[in-house]
Coordinates of C-alpha atoms and ligand atoms in Angstrom, one line a residue:
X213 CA 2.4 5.5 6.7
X214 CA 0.3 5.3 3.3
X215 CA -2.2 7.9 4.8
X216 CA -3.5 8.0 0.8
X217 CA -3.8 4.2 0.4
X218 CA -5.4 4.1 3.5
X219 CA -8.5 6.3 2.2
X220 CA -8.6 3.8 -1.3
X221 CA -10.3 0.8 -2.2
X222 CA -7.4 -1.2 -1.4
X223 CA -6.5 -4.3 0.3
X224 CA -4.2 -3.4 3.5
X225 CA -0.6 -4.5 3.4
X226 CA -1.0 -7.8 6.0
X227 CA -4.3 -8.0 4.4
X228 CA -5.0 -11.8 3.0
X229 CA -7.1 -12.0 0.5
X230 CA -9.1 -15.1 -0.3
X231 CA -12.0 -13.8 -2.8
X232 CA -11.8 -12.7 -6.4
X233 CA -13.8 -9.2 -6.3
X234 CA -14.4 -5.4 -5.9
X235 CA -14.3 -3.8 -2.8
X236 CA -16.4 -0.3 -3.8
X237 CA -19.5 -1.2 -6.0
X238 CA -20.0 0.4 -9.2
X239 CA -22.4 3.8 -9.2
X240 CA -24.1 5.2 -11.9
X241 CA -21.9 7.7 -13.8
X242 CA -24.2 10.8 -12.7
X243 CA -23.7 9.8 -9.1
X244 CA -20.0 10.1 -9.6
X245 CA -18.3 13.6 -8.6
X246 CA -18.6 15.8 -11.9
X247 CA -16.2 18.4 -11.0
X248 CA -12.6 18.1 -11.3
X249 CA -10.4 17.3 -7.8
X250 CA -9.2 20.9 -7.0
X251 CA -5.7 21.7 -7.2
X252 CA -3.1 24.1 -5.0
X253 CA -3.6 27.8 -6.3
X254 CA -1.4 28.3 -9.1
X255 CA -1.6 25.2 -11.0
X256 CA -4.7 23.8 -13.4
X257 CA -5.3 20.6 -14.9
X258 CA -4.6 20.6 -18.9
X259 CA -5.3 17.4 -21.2
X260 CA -2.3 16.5 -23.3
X261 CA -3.0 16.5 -26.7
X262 CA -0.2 13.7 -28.1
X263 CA -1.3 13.7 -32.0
X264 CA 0.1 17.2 -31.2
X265 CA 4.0 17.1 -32.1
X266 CA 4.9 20.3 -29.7
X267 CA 2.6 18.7 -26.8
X268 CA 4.2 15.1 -27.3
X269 CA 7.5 16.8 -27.4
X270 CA 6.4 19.1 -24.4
X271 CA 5.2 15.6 -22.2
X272 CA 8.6 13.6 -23.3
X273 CA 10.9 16.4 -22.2
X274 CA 9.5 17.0 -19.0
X275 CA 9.1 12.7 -18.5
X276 CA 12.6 12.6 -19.6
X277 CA 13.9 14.7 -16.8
X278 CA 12.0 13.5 -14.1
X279 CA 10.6 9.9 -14.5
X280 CA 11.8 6.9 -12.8
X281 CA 15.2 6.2 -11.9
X282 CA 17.5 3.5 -10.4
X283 CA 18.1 3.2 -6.5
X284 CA 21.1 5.0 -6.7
X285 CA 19.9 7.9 -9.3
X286 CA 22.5 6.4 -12.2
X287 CA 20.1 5.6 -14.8
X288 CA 16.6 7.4 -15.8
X289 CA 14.1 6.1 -18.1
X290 CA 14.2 8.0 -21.3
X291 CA 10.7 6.9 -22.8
X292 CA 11.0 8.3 -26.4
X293 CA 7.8 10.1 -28.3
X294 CA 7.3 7.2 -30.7
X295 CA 6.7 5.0 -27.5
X296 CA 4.8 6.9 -25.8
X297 CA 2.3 7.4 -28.5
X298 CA 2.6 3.3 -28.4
X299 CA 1.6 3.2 -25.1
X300 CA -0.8 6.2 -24.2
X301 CA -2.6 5.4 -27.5
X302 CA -4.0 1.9 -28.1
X303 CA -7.7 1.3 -29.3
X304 CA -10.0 3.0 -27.5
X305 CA -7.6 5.8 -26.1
X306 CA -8.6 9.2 -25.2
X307 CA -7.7 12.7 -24.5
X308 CA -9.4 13.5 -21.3
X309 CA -7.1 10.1 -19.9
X310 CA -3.7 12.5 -20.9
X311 CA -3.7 14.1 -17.7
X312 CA -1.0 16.8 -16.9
X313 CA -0.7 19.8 -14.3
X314 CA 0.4 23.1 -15.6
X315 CA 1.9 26.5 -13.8
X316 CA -1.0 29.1 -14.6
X317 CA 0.5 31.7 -16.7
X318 CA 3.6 30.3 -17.3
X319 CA 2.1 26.8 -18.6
X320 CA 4.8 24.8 -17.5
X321 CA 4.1 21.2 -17.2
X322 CA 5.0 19.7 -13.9
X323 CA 2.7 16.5 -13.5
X324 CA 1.5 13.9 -15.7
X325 CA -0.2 10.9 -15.4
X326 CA -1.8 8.8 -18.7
X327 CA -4.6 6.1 -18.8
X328 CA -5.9 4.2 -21.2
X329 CA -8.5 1.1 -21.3
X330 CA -7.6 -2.2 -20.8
X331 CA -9.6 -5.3 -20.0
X332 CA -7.9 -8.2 -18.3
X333 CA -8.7 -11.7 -17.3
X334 CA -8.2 -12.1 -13.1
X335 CA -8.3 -15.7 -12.5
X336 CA -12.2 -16.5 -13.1
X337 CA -13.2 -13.2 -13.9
X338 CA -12.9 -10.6 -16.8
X339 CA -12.3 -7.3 -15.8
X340 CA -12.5 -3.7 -17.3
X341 CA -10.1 -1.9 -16.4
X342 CA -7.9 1.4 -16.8
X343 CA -4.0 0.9 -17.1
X344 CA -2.8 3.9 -15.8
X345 CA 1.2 4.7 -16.3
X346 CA 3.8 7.4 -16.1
X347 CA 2.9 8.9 -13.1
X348 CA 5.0 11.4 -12.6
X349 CA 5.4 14.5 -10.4
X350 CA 8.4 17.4 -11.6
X351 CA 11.5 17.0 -9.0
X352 CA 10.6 20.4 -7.7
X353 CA 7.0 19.7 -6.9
X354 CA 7.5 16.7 -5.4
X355 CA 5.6 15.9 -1.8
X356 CA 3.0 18.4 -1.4
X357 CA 0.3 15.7 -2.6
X358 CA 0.1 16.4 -6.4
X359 CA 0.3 12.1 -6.9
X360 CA -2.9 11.5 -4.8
X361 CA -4.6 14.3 -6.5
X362 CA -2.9 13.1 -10.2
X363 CA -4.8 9.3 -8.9
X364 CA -8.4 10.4 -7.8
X365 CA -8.3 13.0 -11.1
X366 CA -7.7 9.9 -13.0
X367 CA -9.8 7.0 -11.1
X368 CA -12.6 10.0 -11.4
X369 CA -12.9 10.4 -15.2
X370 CA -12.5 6.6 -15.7
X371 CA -15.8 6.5 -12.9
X372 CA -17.3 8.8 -15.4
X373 CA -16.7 6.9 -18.3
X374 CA -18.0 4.3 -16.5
X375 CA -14.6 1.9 -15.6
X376 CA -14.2 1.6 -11.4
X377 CA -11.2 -1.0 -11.9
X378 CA -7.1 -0.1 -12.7
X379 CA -4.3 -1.8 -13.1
X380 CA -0.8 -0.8 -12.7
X381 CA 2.6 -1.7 -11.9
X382 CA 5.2 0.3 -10.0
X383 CA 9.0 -0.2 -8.2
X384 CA 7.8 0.6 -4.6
X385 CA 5.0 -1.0 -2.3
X386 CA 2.1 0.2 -1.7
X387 CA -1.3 -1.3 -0.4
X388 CA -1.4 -3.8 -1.7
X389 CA 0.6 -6.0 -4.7
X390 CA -1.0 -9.2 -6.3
X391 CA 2.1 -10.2 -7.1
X392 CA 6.3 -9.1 -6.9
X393 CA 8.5 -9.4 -9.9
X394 CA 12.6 -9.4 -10.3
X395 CA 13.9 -7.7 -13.3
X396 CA 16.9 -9.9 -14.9
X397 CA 19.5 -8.5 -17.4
X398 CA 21.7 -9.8 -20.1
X399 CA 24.4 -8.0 -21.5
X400 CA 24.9 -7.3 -25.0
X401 CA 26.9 -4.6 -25.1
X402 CA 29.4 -5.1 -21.7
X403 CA 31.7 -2.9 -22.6
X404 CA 29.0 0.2 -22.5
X405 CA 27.4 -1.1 -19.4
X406 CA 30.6 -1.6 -16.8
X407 CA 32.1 2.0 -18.5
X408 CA 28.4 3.5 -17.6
X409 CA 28.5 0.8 -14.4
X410 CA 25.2 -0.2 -15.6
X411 CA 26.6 -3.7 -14.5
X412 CA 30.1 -4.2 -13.1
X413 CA 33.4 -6.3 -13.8
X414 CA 32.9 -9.6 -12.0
X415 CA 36.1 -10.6 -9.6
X416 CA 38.7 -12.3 -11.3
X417 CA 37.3 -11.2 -15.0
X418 CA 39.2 -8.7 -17.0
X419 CA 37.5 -7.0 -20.1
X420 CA 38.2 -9.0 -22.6
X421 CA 37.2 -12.1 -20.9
X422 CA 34.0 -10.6 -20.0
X423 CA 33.0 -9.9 -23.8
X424 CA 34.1 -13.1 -25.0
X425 CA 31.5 -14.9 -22.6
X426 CA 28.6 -12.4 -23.5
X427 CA 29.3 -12.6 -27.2
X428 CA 26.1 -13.4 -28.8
X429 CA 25.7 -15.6 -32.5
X430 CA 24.9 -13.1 -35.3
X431 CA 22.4 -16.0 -36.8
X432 CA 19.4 -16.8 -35.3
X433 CA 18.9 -20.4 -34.4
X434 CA 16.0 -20.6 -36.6
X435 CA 14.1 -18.9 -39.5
X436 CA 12.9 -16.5 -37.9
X437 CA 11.4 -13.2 -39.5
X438 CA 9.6 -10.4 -38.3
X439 CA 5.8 -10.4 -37.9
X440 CA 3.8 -8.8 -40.8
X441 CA -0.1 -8.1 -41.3
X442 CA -0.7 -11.6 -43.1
X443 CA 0.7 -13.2 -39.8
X444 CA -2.0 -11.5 -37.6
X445 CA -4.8 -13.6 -37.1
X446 CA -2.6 -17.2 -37.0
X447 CA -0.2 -14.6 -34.5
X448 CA -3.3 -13.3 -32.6
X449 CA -4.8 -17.2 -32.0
X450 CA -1.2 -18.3 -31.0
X451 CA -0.9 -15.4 -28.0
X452 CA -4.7 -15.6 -26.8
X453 CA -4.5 -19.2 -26.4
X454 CA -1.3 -19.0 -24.8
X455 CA -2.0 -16.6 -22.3
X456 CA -5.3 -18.6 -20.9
X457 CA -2.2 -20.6 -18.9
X458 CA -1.6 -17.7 -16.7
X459 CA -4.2 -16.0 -13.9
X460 CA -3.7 -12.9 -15.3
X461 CA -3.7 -11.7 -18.8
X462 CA -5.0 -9.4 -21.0
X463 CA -7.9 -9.8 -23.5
X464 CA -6.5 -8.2 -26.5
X465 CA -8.9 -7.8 -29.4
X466 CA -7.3 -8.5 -32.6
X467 CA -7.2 -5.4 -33.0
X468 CA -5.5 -4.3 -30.0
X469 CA -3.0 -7.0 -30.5
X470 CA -1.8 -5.4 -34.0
X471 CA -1.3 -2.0 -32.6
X472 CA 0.7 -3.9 -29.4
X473 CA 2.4 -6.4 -31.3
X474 CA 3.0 -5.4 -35.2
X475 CA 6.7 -4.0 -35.4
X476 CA 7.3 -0.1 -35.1
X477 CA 10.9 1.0 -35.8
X478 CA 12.8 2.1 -32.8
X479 CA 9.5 0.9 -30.8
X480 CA 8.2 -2.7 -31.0
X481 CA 10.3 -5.8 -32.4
X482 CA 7.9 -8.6 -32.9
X483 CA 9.0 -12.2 -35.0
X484 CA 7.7 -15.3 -35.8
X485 CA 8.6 -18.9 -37.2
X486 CA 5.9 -19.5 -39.3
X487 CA 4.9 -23.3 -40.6
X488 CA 4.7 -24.6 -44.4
X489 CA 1.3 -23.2 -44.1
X490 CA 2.0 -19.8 -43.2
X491 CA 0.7 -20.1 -39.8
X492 CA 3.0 -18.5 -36.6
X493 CA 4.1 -21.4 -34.6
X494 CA 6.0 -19.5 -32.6
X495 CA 6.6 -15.7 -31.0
X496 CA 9.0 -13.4 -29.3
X497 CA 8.8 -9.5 -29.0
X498 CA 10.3 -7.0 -27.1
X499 CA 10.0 -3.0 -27.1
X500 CA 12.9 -0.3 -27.4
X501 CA 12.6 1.5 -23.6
X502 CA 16.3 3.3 -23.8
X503 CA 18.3 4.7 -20.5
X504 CA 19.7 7.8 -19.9
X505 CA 23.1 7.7 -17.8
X506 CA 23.0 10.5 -15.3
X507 CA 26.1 12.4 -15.0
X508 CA 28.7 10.1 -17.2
X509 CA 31.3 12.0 -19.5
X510 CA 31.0 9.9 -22.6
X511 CA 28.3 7.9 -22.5
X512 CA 25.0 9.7 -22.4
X513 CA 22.0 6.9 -23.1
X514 CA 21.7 3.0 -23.5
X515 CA 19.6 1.3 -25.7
X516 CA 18.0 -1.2 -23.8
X517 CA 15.2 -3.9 -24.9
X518 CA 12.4 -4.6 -22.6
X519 CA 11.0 -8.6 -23.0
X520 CA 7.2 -8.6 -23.9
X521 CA 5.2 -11.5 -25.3
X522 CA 7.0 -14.9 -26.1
X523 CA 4.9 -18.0 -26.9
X524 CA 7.0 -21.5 -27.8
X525 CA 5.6 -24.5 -29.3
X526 CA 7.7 -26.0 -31.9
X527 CA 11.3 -24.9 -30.3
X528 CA 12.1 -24.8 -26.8
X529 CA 11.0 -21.2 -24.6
X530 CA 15.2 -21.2 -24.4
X531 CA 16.0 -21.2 -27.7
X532 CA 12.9 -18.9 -28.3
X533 CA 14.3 -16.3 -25.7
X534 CA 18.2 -17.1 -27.1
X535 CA 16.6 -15.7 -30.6
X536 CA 15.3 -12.8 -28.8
X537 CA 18.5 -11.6 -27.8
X538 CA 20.2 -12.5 -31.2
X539 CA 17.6 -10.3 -32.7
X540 CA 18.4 -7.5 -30.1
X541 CA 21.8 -7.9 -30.8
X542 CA 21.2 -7.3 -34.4
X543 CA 19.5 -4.3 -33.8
X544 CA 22.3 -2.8 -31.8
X545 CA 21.0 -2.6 -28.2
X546 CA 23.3 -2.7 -25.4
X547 CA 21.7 -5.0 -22.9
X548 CA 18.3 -7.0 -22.7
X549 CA 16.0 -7.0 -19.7
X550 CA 13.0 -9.3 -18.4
X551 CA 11.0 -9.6 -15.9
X552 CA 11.0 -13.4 -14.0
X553 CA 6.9 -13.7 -15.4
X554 CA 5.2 -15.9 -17.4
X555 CA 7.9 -18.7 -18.9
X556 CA 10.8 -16.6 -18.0
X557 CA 12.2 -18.8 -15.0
X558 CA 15.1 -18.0 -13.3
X559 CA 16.8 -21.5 -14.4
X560 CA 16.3 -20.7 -18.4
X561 CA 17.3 -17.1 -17.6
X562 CA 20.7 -17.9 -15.8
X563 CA 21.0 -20.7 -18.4
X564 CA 21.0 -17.1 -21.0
X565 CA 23.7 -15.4 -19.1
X566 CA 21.0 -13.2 -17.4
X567 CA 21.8 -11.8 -14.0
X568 CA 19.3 -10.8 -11.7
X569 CA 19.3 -6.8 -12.0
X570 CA 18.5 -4.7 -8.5
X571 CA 15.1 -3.6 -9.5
X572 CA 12.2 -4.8 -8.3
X573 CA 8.1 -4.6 -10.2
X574 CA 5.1 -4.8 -8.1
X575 CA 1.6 -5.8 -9.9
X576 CA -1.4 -3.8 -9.0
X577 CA -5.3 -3.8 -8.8
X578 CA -7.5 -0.5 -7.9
X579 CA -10.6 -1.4 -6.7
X580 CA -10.6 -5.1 -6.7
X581 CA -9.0 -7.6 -4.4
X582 CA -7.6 -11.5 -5.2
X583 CA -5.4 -14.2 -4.1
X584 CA -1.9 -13.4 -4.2
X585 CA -0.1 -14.3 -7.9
X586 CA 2.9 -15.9 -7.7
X587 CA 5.4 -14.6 -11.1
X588 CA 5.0 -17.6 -13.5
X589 CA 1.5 -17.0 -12.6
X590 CA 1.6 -13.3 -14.5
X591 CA 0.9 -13.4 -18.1
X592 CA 0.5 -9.5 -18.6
X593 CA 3.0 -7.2 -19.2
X594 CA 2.9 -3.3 -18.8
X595 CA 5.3 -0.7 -20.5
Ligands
LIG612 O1 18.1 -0.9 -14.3 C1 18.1 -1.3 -13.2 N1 19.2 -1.6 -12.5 C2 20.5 -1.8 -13.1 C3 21.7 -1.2 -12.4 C4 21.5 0.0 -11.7 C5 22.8 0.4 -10.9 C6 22.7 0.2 -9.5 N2 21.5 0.7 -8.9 C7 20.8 -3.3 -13.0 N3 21.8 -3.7 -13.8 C8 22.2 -5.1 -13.9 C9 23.4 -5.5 -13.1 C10 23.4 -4.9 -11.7 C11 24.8 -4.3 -11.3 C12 24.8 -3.7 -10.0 C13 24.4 -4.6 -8.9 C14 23.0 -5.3 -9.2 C15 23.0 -5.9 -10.6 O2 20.1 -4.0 -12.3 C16 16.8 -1.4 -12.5 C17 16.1 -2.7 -12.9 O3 16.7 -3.7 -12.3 N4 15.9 -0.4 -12.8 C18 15.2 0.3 -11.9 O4 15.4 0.2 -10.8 C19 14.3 1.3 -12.5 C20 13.0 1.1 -11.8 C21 12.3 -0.2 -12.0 C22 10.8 0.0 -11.6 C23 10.0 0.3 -12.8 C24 8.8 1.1 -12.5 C25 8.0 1.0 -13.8 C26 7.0 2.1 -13.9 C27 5.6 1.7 -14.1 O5 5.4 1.1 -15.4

């Protein structure tokens, strides 16, 4: 078991870790390998070029059809273009981090895996790191070791660029998580979602029952509008001071934080309540990840909203989150999901009318090794 983990700078799974640190030390970058990891005859490496629209198009198809999917193969991500040019392309992004397999001669694309920088705070320490995300291998290619390849190819040109950290999150367990997240759900749309059995028909509850207990106020609670440009730097303080609660975070820049947080239609949602003064008291956000339903006669996708970063100070986290969903309601998605992290406690969530969903999210380091994190210790989320 893990015969790959085993080889990486990795804690082991009984492992228990006690210091804050890296387990390889850095090298200088010509000391790390210079040519690429060699791949089964047939195939080469090809950077994906996503200010490209045939490319983008080319990497969401083949992402589409075989990325990440429910324990019982209902449901399949459906990560559109505009979101992944969100999150393959913050500040600082590159090229030579779009990394895809091709067929030679035929140039199909059958493995992908993106990075991009990201520098996060693990309890004491701040670390630079890689995030790396959408690993993904074509259904057809699947367990002749193209993943542990698709990993050293990547962990090697961050090594060159000098980064020897990366974070990620995944479904499954490997060596080793810092922490284990639930994923909770509210309906929005319960029709949709017991006709797609996305969620089912609780005992004793007929249809009509169900949808008057998930109806949702069209009026927020509050004046709440979406964030703008002027909103940025009050916005920006309000988050970075927020997130110092948690063990770990990430260390936006400013500038980061606008291209993570400034609303992008059919992409990022982000509002505020702002005081007399103009300054954002208060935040919620959450990003349009939609579902496709595998093999359903009528209903072919949902339009599901992802939580992302909420900060409360002058209204309770509740009514902050309660917002939220109004706001997703508004903007037609069928159900909300969140992960148990930062504020979003199980007792607030249930309080919602969220239930807790089947899937699971495990947080990982590369190349470093803490203390476990408990949830409400997480203040990072990844797309
Ligand atoms: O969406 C997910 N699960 C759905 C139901 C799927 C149907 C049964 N497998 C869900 N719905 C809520 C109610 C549900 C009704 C049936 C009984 C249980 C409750 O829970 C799950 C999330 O919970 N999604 C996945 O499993 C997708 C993978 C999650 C890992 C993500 C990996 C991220 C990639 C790196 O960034």
């Amino acid at each position: 078991k893990f015969k790959f983990w085993n080889t990486q700078p990795v804690p082991k799974l009984e492992e228990i870790v006690t210091e804050n640190t890296y387990i390889n030390t850095s090298v200088a970058v010509e000391k790390v390998q210079q040519e690429p990891y060699n791949l089964p005859n047939g195939m080469h490496w090809n950077e994906i070029d996503l200010t490209d629209p045939g490319e983008l198009k080319d990497l969401y198809t083949f992402l589409s059809l075989n990325y990440v999917e429910d324990n019982d193969n209902m449901f399949r991500f459906d990560y559109s273009p505009e979101l992944l040019q969100w999150i393959l392309m913050p500040p600082g992004w590159q090229k030579f981090w779009h990394l895809g397999i091709r067929i030679d001669g035929s140039n199909k694309l059958i493995g992908f895996l993106g990075a991009y920088p990201a520098h996060i705070q693990v309890y004491e320490k701040d670390v630079k790191c890689i995030e790396y995300n959408f690993l993904c291998v074509h259904q057809e290619f699947r367990s002749i070791g193209l993943c542990p390849l698709l990993i050293q190819e990547i962990i090697r040109r961050a090594n060159l660029k000098g980064i020897f950290q990366a974070t990620f999150t995944a479904g499954i367990i490997i060596p080793k998580p810092i922490a284990s997240c639930r994923y909770w759900h509210r309906s929005l749309n319960p029709k949709k979602l017991i006709e797609t059995r996305f969620s089912s028909l609780k005992p004793k509850m007929t249809m009509e029952k169900t949808i008057e207990h998930y109806n949702i106020s069209k009026a927020p609670l509050q004046n709440i509008i979406p964030l703008q440009e002027i909103h940025v730097k009050s916005a920006y303080k309000l988050l970075m001071n927020h997130l110092k609660n948690y063990k770990l975070y990430p260390l936006f820049t400013e500038a980061e934080f606008k291209h993570h947080l400034l609303p992008r239609k059919n992409v990022i949602y982000s509002y505020v309540l702002v005081d007399e003064k103009e300054n954002v008291t208060d935040l919620c956000s959450f990003y349009n990840l939609p579902i496709t339903v595998l093999n359903h006669s009528i209903h072919k996708e949902i339009k599901a909203a992802y939580s992302y970063y909420n900060v409360a100070t002058t209204i309770s986290f509740k009514d902050l989150l309660h917002n939220a969903l109004i706001m997703a309601k508004k903007a037609n998605f069928d159900g909300f999901n969140a992960l148990d992290i930062m504020k979003n406690d199980p007792s607030i969530l249930k309080d919602l009318k969220f239930l807790m969903a089947d899937g699971f999210l495990q947080y990982y380091l590369y190349n470093w090794k803490c203390p476990d994190l408990s949830r409400n210790e997480i203040g990072f989320v990844l797309q």
